[in-house]
Amino acid sequence: MEKSFEPRPIESKWYARWEAGDVFRSSGHGEPYCILLPPPNVTGTLHMGHAFQQTVMDMLIRYQRMRGMNTLWQVGTDHAGIATQKIVENQLAAEQRTRHDLGREPFVDRVWQWKEESGSTITNQMRRLGVAADWSRERFTMDEGLSDAVRKVFVEWYRAGLIYRGNRLVNWDPVLGTAVSDLEVNNVERDGHMWSIRYPVTDGDESIVVATTRPETMLGDVAVAVHPEDERYQHLIGKTLTLPLSGRQIPVIADDYVDKDFGTGCVKITPAHDFNDYAIGQRHKLAPIEIFTLDAKVNANAPAKYQGMDRYDARKAVLADLEAAGLLVETKPHKLQVPVSQRSDAVIEPMLTDQWFVDLTSDKGRQAITEPALDAVRSGEIKFVPENWTTTYTQWLENIQDWCISRQLWWGHRIPAWYDEAGNIFVGEDEADARKHATIAPVGALKQDDDVLDTWFSSALWPFSTLGWPANGPVKNERGEVVAHWEIDKIFLPSAVLVTGFDIIFFWVARMVMATKYFTGKVPFREVYINAIVRDAEGQKMSKSKGNTLDPLDLIDGIELEPLVTKSTKSLLIPQVREKVEKRIRKDYPQGIPAIGTDALRFTFAALASYSRTINFDIKRAEGYKAFCNKLWNAARFVLMNVEEAGTGERGTGNVPATEAERWILTRLKQTLTEVEQHFVTYRFDLLAQALYEFVWNEYCDWFLELSKPALNGDDAAAAASTRHTLLVVLETVLRALHPIIPFITEEIWQSVAPRLGIEADGILQRPWPKASEIPADEAATAEIEWFKNVLSGIRRIRAEMNIPPGKAIPLLLADGDATDRARSGKFAAQICFLARVDAPQWIASGTDEPAAAAAVVGSMRVLIPLAGLIDLGAEKARLGKEIGKIESEIKKCENKLGNANFVANAPAEVVAQERQRIADWGTQLTALREQLQKLG
RNA sequence: GGGCGCUUAGCUCAGCGGUAGAGCGUCGCCCUUACAAGGCGAGGGUCGUAGGUUCGAUCCCUACAGCGCCCACCA
């Protein structure tokens, strides 16, 4: 083995072998255990969130596979409608062209082409992470099979009356030219203004002042509303106002929606461009007046002067004209919530358009789709981890609106609806099917709907569409390989756990539950593990414009400063931002990013994965875990070196390990494994990683390996042979336990270790998960080793504090103590001498004179290092004094507790007993320490 | 406005009813034959504030303060 751990060659070697050996495919036996990969954007690249999430899934899959489950990690990618279309449109923009210049079909071809080019990027990056995914079953949301599922779902829901088409006010993105759902809109606080505008009453001298943040929309006002009980305006209700600038006559209406105490208490009503106003308009049967075109310019319904103006230019013009007319009463700064399109950053303009919706709110929709999705979680059939996300899920569903599923895009699943020349709608899986199911005869030719479905529509079907639904037989990919077979694969539904971010609970999780429940009658998954969001070391959200993003691949492979700067600033167009980012990177990574390897990255993710909802990723921490990998590597190197010539040893007589140390490490291993199993159940990967880290470093390496050295080199051949064997056994076992977290290094080491134990398996993943129950425990050995550790630590402390060079051999005396101490000191003499670098321990008979010495106390035994020329008497006295002080204060605390009658009466007996034991133990030590202090004079 | 988090060592975080922990950082001493990506040792916290429950509270309850996230129609 190399002297230190070099991840790169190991990673590439093993992933290639695993994939070639087809080791990730479902075994076909055992209990089904399925995880659905949240399909990433097909043309995307891997970011830290993916890497974290996929590490979690991979740990679960590898663990369950080793436990003998029939695992399936269903992978694939999403066509990501808007996101992908936008990338290609940007590419066209660089050629000074738009998608309309190309036309629909050539454009879609071009997107497919881009998908072919970049579609493997992210899946290859996933391979670098080491994911044990069944690549033979990789799917894409626009696969033939998945598209069949989309059409079938649409048609069935339509025929059940659960999908409808309607002219509704929707969130319109004027830049992308499409409707988006409520979820795709973010409300952002912006600095704006509140303008007060005077609307004159048509008959008479009175007027009403309305307040608005969007004065330009007054061109589409159809009324002014006041509160029905507002005394100030009672007499005006029902009167008519002359709408300034356009001169239209509009009524004053009364509606509860109005807050008397806000602003002037008068609200202008623009039903065509505001959701609240739309509702009020409907209540009062006022026809909306649209004033914008789909690209947010003023249309022909407005006075000629404003027509063709962009909405913000129109605002300026309107304000100027109001000002000139003396109707602008007040302008004041105002913070407001602006709806912004998530995808384009454009300010959303509510628009009246024809769109398709899934009915989630009528009695029928609720009963068929919404309620079952709620019940699945309320009943506990689906559990969220951490549990409090349940509230988020249920509250959203309880307040849900109908889902707008049509998008005015070209990339996606085209809506399977056709229109005849009279505008009648015909829905079917294809045109023929639509005609077959027609209830009236089509007028003239049929033309398919131009729109496509929301990306999340197909994602909602992922839990069953990837398993072959709705095909009756095997589903093949373009190379003719079978990728799914519903009749067989439905055993994987429900999947075991969905690992995903909270940001898509609404977008995806809830909708999968809706669709899967409806079409299969089953829940899509039993548990939903909501993973934390990855942030930078300071807790800031990672964003390209801040320059604090990390590319997981850069952490794995490392990257020099200059390439990192180039890469991070490449896509930044604003010079100031670019400069800022460059500065930050030069400051944060003056040496670039060191290569830490996949295993260390994965271990870091595991170690950070508590139930906290954010994790702050600190490279420092990752470097620490690389050190852990190196530690493991070197421990293995030590073990292998020692078994190389001397043989692999054998168990002690009667299959009982010969030494206390062995029995102790096995006991600790058993405890660790028990703990790890529990942490897998509760998804506490942080505790899991920590338990294994501590076992490997603090117990196996720090103590067992050290203890093995005197045993291996000692005179007792049986002890040496048994120790060699135990070194190997514990190593092999812990490698298996670590494999789900750090697959590469464990495989590499395991391949060298396993043969020495006569284990025949192709790889570590094919070995069973180590069962705690199969490992013997020995509590007595644990007590012995604890004693030994105390003695050694005592000596080391004296050495360190008295500045005795570690290499210098010194005498060791033991005093007082009991028979157990004497027996143990004999048993561990060789180990003590070797590890503490002391001469053979000598017992001092009680009553005899002792040389002045520095002391440590273990129970009632004093461990003495004679002072002669080594130790400063004053310093040692001070040290003892301090120690005594500490113990005295501990004793005081115990005494206070035990002196409290209420404590003794009310606390559980075992707690009281424990407290008594403590006071006794402290007392023993205190006596010994005081005696020692006294001996020093 | 509703909901959900967080506040523990210099930093990042575990712990969540009975002796305050880890990693990183800091400070000593060591290139000791697995590992200097290492070893040994040390220092460092009145567990956000104030009440309450309890024999006992970092942990449970209430209020408050600060930070953060999600949802929501206040023009």
JSON list of N, CA and C (backbone and C1' of nucleotides) in Angstrom, two decimals, chain B residues 8-9 12-13 26 33 35 40 44 46 48 50 52 59-60 69-70:
[
{"chain": "B", "resi": 8, "resn": "U", "atom": "P", "xyz": [-25.31, 29.80, 20.46]},
{"chain": "B", "resi": 8, "resn": "U", "atom": "O5'", "xyz": [-25.42, 28.78, 21.67]},
{"chain": "B", "resi": 8, "resn": "U", "atom": "C5'", "xyz": [-25.25, 29.23, 22.99]},
{"chain": "B", "resi": 8, "resn": "U", "atom": "C4'", "xyz": [-24.59, 28.17, 23.81]},
{"chain": "B", "resi": 8, "resn": "U", "atom": "C3'", "xyz": [-23.25, 27.68, 23.27]},
{"chain": "B", "resi": 8, "resn": "U", "atom": "O3'", "xyz": [-22.20, 28.57, 23.63]},
{"chain": "B", "resi": 8, "resn": "U", "atom": "C1'", "xyz": [-24.56, 25.82, 23.80]},
{"chain": "B", "resi": 9, "resn": "A", "atom": "P", "xyz": [-21.04, 28.79, 22.65]},
{"chain": "B", "resi": 9, "resn": "A", "atom": "O5'", "xyz": [-19.82, 28.25, 23.50]},
{"chain": "B", "resi": 9, "resn": "A", "atom": "C5'", "xyz": [-19.03, 29.14, 24.33]},
{"chain": "B", "resi": 9, "resn": "A", "atom": "C4'", "xyz": [-17.60, 28.71, 24.21]},
{"chain": "B", "resi": 9, "resn": "A", "atom": "C3'", "xyz": [-17.03, 28.86, 22.81]},
{"chain": "B", "resi": 9, "resn": "A", "atom": "O3'", "xyz": [-16.25, 30.02, 22.59]},
{"chain": "B", "resi": 9, "resn": "A", "atom": "C1'", "xyz": [-16.43, 26.77, 23.79]},
{"chain": "B", "resi": 12, "resn": "U", "atom": "P", "xyz": [-20.31, 30.44, 13.42]},
{"chain": "B", "resi": 12, "resn": "U", "atom": "O5'", "xyz": [-20.20, 28.90, 13.03]},
{"chain": "B", "resi": 12, "resn": "U", "atom": "C5'", "xyz": [-19.97, 28.53, 11.67]},
{"chain": "B", "resi": 12, "resn": "U", "atom": "C4'", "xyz": [-20.01, 27.04, 11.56]},
{"chain": "B", "resi": 12, "resn": "U", "atom": "C3'", "xyz": [-21.24, 26.37, 12.16]},
{"chain": "B", "resi": 12, "resn": "U", "atom": "O3'", "xyz": [-22.35, 26.46, 11.29]},
{"chain": "B", "resi": 12, "resn": "U", "atom": "C1'", "xyz": [-19.31, 25.19, 12.82]},
{"chain": "B", "resi": 13, "resn": "C", "atom": "P", "xyz": [-23.82, 26.27, 11.84]},
{"chain": "B", "resi": 13, "resn": "C", "atom": "O5'", "xyz": [-23.64, 24.80, 12.43]},
{"chain": "B", "resi": 13, "resn": "C", "atom": "C5'", "xyz": [-24.53, 24.25, 13.34]},
{"chain": "B", "resi": 13, "resn": "C", "atom": "C4'", "xyz": [-23.95, 22.93, 13.76]},
{"chain": "B", "resi": 13, "resn": "C", "atom": "C3'", "xyz": [-24.76, 22.17, 14.80]},
{"chain": "B", "resi": 13, "resn": "C", "atom": "O3'", "xyz": [-25.80, 21.47, 14.15]},
{"chain": "B", "resi": 13, "resn": "C", "atom": "C1'", "xyz": [-22.48, 22.13, 15.40]},
{"chain": "B", "resi": 26, "resn": "U", "atom": "P", "xyz": [-4.31, 27.41, 14.78]},
{"chain": "B", "resi": 26, "resn": "U", "atom": "O5'", "xyz": [-4.51, 27.93, 16.27]},
{"chain": "B", "resi": 26, "resn": "U", "atom": "C5'", "xyz": [-4.84, 29.29, 16.53]},
{"chain": "B", "resi": 26, "resn": "U", "atom": "C4'", "xyz": [-4.87, 29.53, 18.00]},
{"chain": "B", "resi": 26, "resn": "U", "atom": "C3'", "xyz": [-3.65, 29.04, 18.77]},
{"chain": "B", "resi": 26, "resn": "U", "atom": "O3'", "xyz": [-2.61, 29.98, 18.67]},
{"chain": "B", "resi": 26, "resn": "U", "atom": "C1'", "xyz": [-5.61, 28.37, 19.92]},
{"chain": "B", "resi": 33, "resn": "U", "atom": "P", "xyz": [9.67, 6.42, 14.50]},
{"chain": "B", "resi": 33, "resn": "U", "atom": "O5'", "xyz": [8.45, 5.40, 14.22]},
{"chain": "B", "resi": 33, "resn": "U", "atom": "C5'", "xyz": [8.07, 5.10, 12.86]},
{"chain": "B", "resi": 33, "resn": "U", "atom": "C4'", "xyz": [8.33, 3.64, 12.56]},
{"chain": "B", "resi": 33, "resn": "U", "atom": "C3'", "xyz": [7.42, 2.65, 13.28]},
{"chain": "B", "resi": 33, "resn": "U", "atom": "O3'", "xyz": [6.17, 2.52, 12.64]},
{"chain": "B", "resi": 33, "resn": "U", "atom": "C1'", "xyz": [9.60, 1.92, 13.53]},
{"chain": "B", "resi": 35, "resn": "C", "atom": "P", "xyz": [4.58, 5.56, 9.65]},
{"chain": "B", "resi": 35, "resn": "C", "atom": "O5'", "xyz": [3.39, 6.59, 9.50]},
{"chain": "B", "resi": 35, "resn": "C", "atom": "C5'", "xyz": [2.87, 6.91, 8.21]},
{"chain": "B", "resi": 35, "resn": "C", "atom": "C4'", "xyz": [1.59, 7.70, 8.36]},
{"chain": "B", "resi": 35, "resn": "C", "atom": "C3'", "xyz": [1.71, 9.01, 9.11]},
{"chain": "B", "resi": 35, "resn": "C", "atom": "O3'", "xyz": [2.16, 10.03, 8.25]},
{"chain": "B", "resi": 35, "resn": "C", "atom": "C1'", "xyz": [-0.18, 7.82, 9.89]},
{"chain": "B", "resi": 40, "resn": "C", "atom": "P", "xyz": [-2.66, 10.34, 20.96]},
{"chain": "B", "resi": 40, "resn": "C", "atom": "O5'", "xyz": [-1.84, 11.08, 22.09]},
{"chain": "B", "resi": 40, "resn": "C", "atom": "C5'", "xyz": [-0.94, 10.35, 22.90]},
{"chain": "B", "resi": 40, "resn": "C", "atom": "C4'", "xyz": [-0.19, 11.29, 23.79]},
{"chain": "B", "resi": 40, "resn": "C", "atom": "C3'", "xyz": [-1.05, 12.28, 24.56]},
{"chain": "B", "resi": 40, "resn": "C", "atom": "O3'", "xyz": [-1.66, 11.67, 25.69]},
{"chain": "B", "resi": 40, "resn": "C", "atom": "C1'", "xyz": [0.80, 13.41, 23.65]},
{"chain": "B", "resi": 44, "resn": "G", "atom": "P", "xyz": [-9.72, 27.22, 31.64]},
{"chain": "B", "resi": 44, "resn": "G", "atom": "O5'", "xyz": [-10.64, 27.69, 30.43]},
{"chain": "B", "resi": 44, "resn": "G", "atom": "C5'", "xyz": [-10.52, 29.03, 29.92]},
{"chain": "B", "resi": 44, "resn": "G", "atom": "C4'", "xyz": [-11.20, 29.11, 28.57]},
{"chain": "B", "resi": 44, "resn": "G", "atom": "C3'", "xyz": [-12.68, 28.72, 28.60]},
{"chain": "B", "resi": 44, "resn": "G", "atom": "O3'", "xyz": [-13.47, 29.84, 28.95]},
{"chain": "B", "resi": 44, "resn": "G", "atom": "C1'", "xyz": [-11.59, 27.64, 26.79]},
{"chain": "B", "resi": 46, "resn": "U", "atom": "P", "xyz": [-19.42, 31.83, 30.84]},
{"chain": "B", "resi": 46, "resn": "U", "atom": "O5'", "xyz": [-20.72, 31.38, 31.66]},
{"chain": "B", "resi": 46, "resn": "U", "atom": "C5'", "xyz": [-20.88, 30.02, 32.03]},
{"chain": "B", "resi": 46, "resn": "U", "atom": "C4'", "xyz": [-21.93, 29.94, 33.08]},
{"chain": "B", "resi": 46, "resn": "U", "atom": "C3'", "xyz": [-23.35, 30.21, 32.61]},
{"chain": "B", "resi": 46, "resn": "U", "atom": "O3'", "xyz": [-23.92, 29.10, 31.95]},
{"chain": "B", "resi": 46, "resn": "U", "atom": "C1'", "xyz": [-22.97, 31.34, 34.64]},
{"chain": "B", "resi": 48, "resn": "G", "atom": "P", "xyz": [-28.78, 29.50, 25.61]},
{"chain": "B", "resi": 48, "resn": "G", "atom": "O5'", "xyz": [-28.80, 31.10, 25.70]},
{"chain": "B", "resi": 48, "resn": "G", "atom": "C5'", "xyz": [-27.64, 31.88, 25.45]},
{"chain": "B", "resi": 48, "resn": "G", "atom": "C4'", "xyz": [-28.08, 33.30, 25.32]},
{"chain": "B", "resi": 48, "resn": "G", "atom": "C3'", "xyz": [-28.97, 33.79, 26.45]},
{"chain": "B", "resi": 48, "resn": "G", "atom": "O3'", "xyz": [-28.20, 34.24, 27.53]},
{"chain": "B", "resi": 48, "resn": "G", "atom": "C1'", "xyz": [-29.96, 34.34, 24.37]},
{"chain": "B", "resi": 50, "resn": "A", "atom": "P", "xyz": [-31.47, 36.50, 33.20]},
{"chain": "B", "resi": 50, "resn": "A", "atom": "O5'", "xyz": [-33.05, 36.68, 33.36]},
{"chain": "B", "resi": 50, "resn": "A", "atom": "C5'", "xyz": [-33.59, 37.97, 33.60]},
{"chain": "B", "resi": 50, "resn": "A", "atom": "C4'", "xyz": [-35.09, 37.88, 33.67]},
{"chain": "B", "resi": 50, "resn": "A", "atom": "C3'", "xyz": [-35.62, 36.78, 34.58]},
{"chain": "B", "resi": 50, "resn": "A", "atom": "O3'", "xyz": [-35.58, 37.16, 35.94]},
{"chain": "B", "resi": 50, "resn": "A", "atom": "C1'", "xyz": [-36.80, 36.76, 32.54]},
{"chain": "B", "resi": 52, "resn": "G", "atom": "P", "xyz": [-40.39, 32.28, 39.52]},
{"chain": "B", "resi": 52, "resn": "G", "atom": "O5'", "xyz": [-41.27, 31.11, 38.91]},
{"chain": "B", "resi": 52, "resn": "G", "atom": "C5'", "xyz": [-42.68, 31.28, 38.78]},
{"chain": "B", "resi": 52, "resn": "G", "atom": "C4'", "xyz": [-43.25, 30.26, 37.85]},
{"chain": "B", "resi": 52, "resn": "G", "atom": "C3'", "xyz": [-43.05, 28.81, 38.26]},
{"chain": "B", "resi": 52, "resn": "G", "atom": "O3'", "xyz": [-43.97, 28.41, 39.25]},
{"chain": "B", "resi": 52, "resn": "G", "atom": "C1'", "xyz": [-42.61, 29.05, 35.95]},
{"chain": "B", "resi": 59, "resn": "C", "atom": "P", "xyz": [-33.55, 24.78, 29.85]},
{"chain": "B", "resi": 59, "resn": "C", "atom": "O5'", "xyz": [-33.77, 23.44, 29.00]},
{"chain": "B", "resi": 59, "resn": "C", "atom": "C5'", "xyz": [-33.86, 23.47, 27.56]},
{"chain": "B", "resi": 59, "resn": "C", "atom": "C4'", "xyz": [-33.81, 22.03, 27.08]},
{"chain": "B", "resi": 59, "resn": "C", "atom": "C3'", "xyz": [-35.02, 21.22, 27.50]},
{"chain": "B", "resi": 59, "resn": "C", "atom": "O3'", "xyz": [-35.58, 20.59, 26.36]},
{"chain": "B", "resi": 59, "resn": "C", "atom": "C1'", "xyz": [-33.01, 20.15, 28.18]},
{"chain": "B", "resi": 60, "resn": "C", "atom": "P", "xyz": [-36.78, 21.26, 25.58]},
{"chain": "B", "resi": 60, "resn": "C", "atom": "O5'", "xyz": [-37.99, 21.05, 26.60]},
{"chain": "B", "resi": 60, "resn": "C", "atom": "C5'", "xyz": [-38.72, 19.84, 26.61]},
{"chain": "B", "resi": 60, "resn": "C", "atom": "C4'", "xyz": [-39.89, 19.98, 27.56]},
{"chain": "B", "resi": 60, "resn": "C", "atom": "C3'", "xyz": [-40.60, 21.33, 27.49]},
{"chain": "B", "resi": 60, "resn": "C", "atom": "O3'", "xyz": [-41.55, 21.35, 26.44]},
{"chain": "B", "resi": 60, "resn": "C", "atom": "C1'", "xyz": [-40.14, 20.82, 29.74]},
{"chain": "B", "resi": 69, "resn": "C", "atom": "P", "xyz": [-34.09, 34.52, 5.16]},
{"chain": "B", "resi": 69, "resn": "C", "atom": "O5'", "xyz": [-35.00, 33.21, 5.05]},
{"chain": "B", "resi": 69, "resn": "C", "atom": "C5'", "xyz": [-34.45, 32.00, 4.56]},
{"chain": "B", "resi": 69, "resn": "C", "atom": "C4'", "xyz": [-35.41, 30.87, 4.82]},
{"chain": "B", "resi": 69, "resn": "C", "atom": "C3'", "xyz": [-36.79, 31.02, 4.19]},
{"chain": "B", "resi": 69, "resn": "C", "atom": "O3'", "xyz": [-36.78, 30.69, 2.82]},
{"chain": "B", "resi": 69, "resn": "C", "atom": "C1'", "xyz": [-37.04, 30.33, 6.43]},
{"chain": "B", "resi": 70, "resn": "C", "atom": "P", "xyz": [-37.82, 31.41, 1.84]},
{"chain": "B", "resi": 70, "resn": "C", "atom": "O5'", "xyz": [-39.17, 30.64, 2.19]},
{"chain": "B", "resi": 70, "resn": "C", "atom": "C5'", "xyz": [-39.29, 29.26, 1.91]},
{"chain": "B", "resi": 70, "resn": "C", "atom": "C4'", "xyz": [-40.58, 28.75, 2.47]},
{"chain": "B", "resi": 70, "resn": "C", "atom": "C3'", "xyz": [-41.84, 29.46, 2.00]},
{"chain": "B", "resi": 70, "resn": "C", "atom": "O3'", "xyz": [-42.25, 29.02, 0.72]},
{"chain": "B", "resi": 70, "resn": "C", "atom": "C1'", "xyz": [-41.95, 29.20, 4.33]}
]
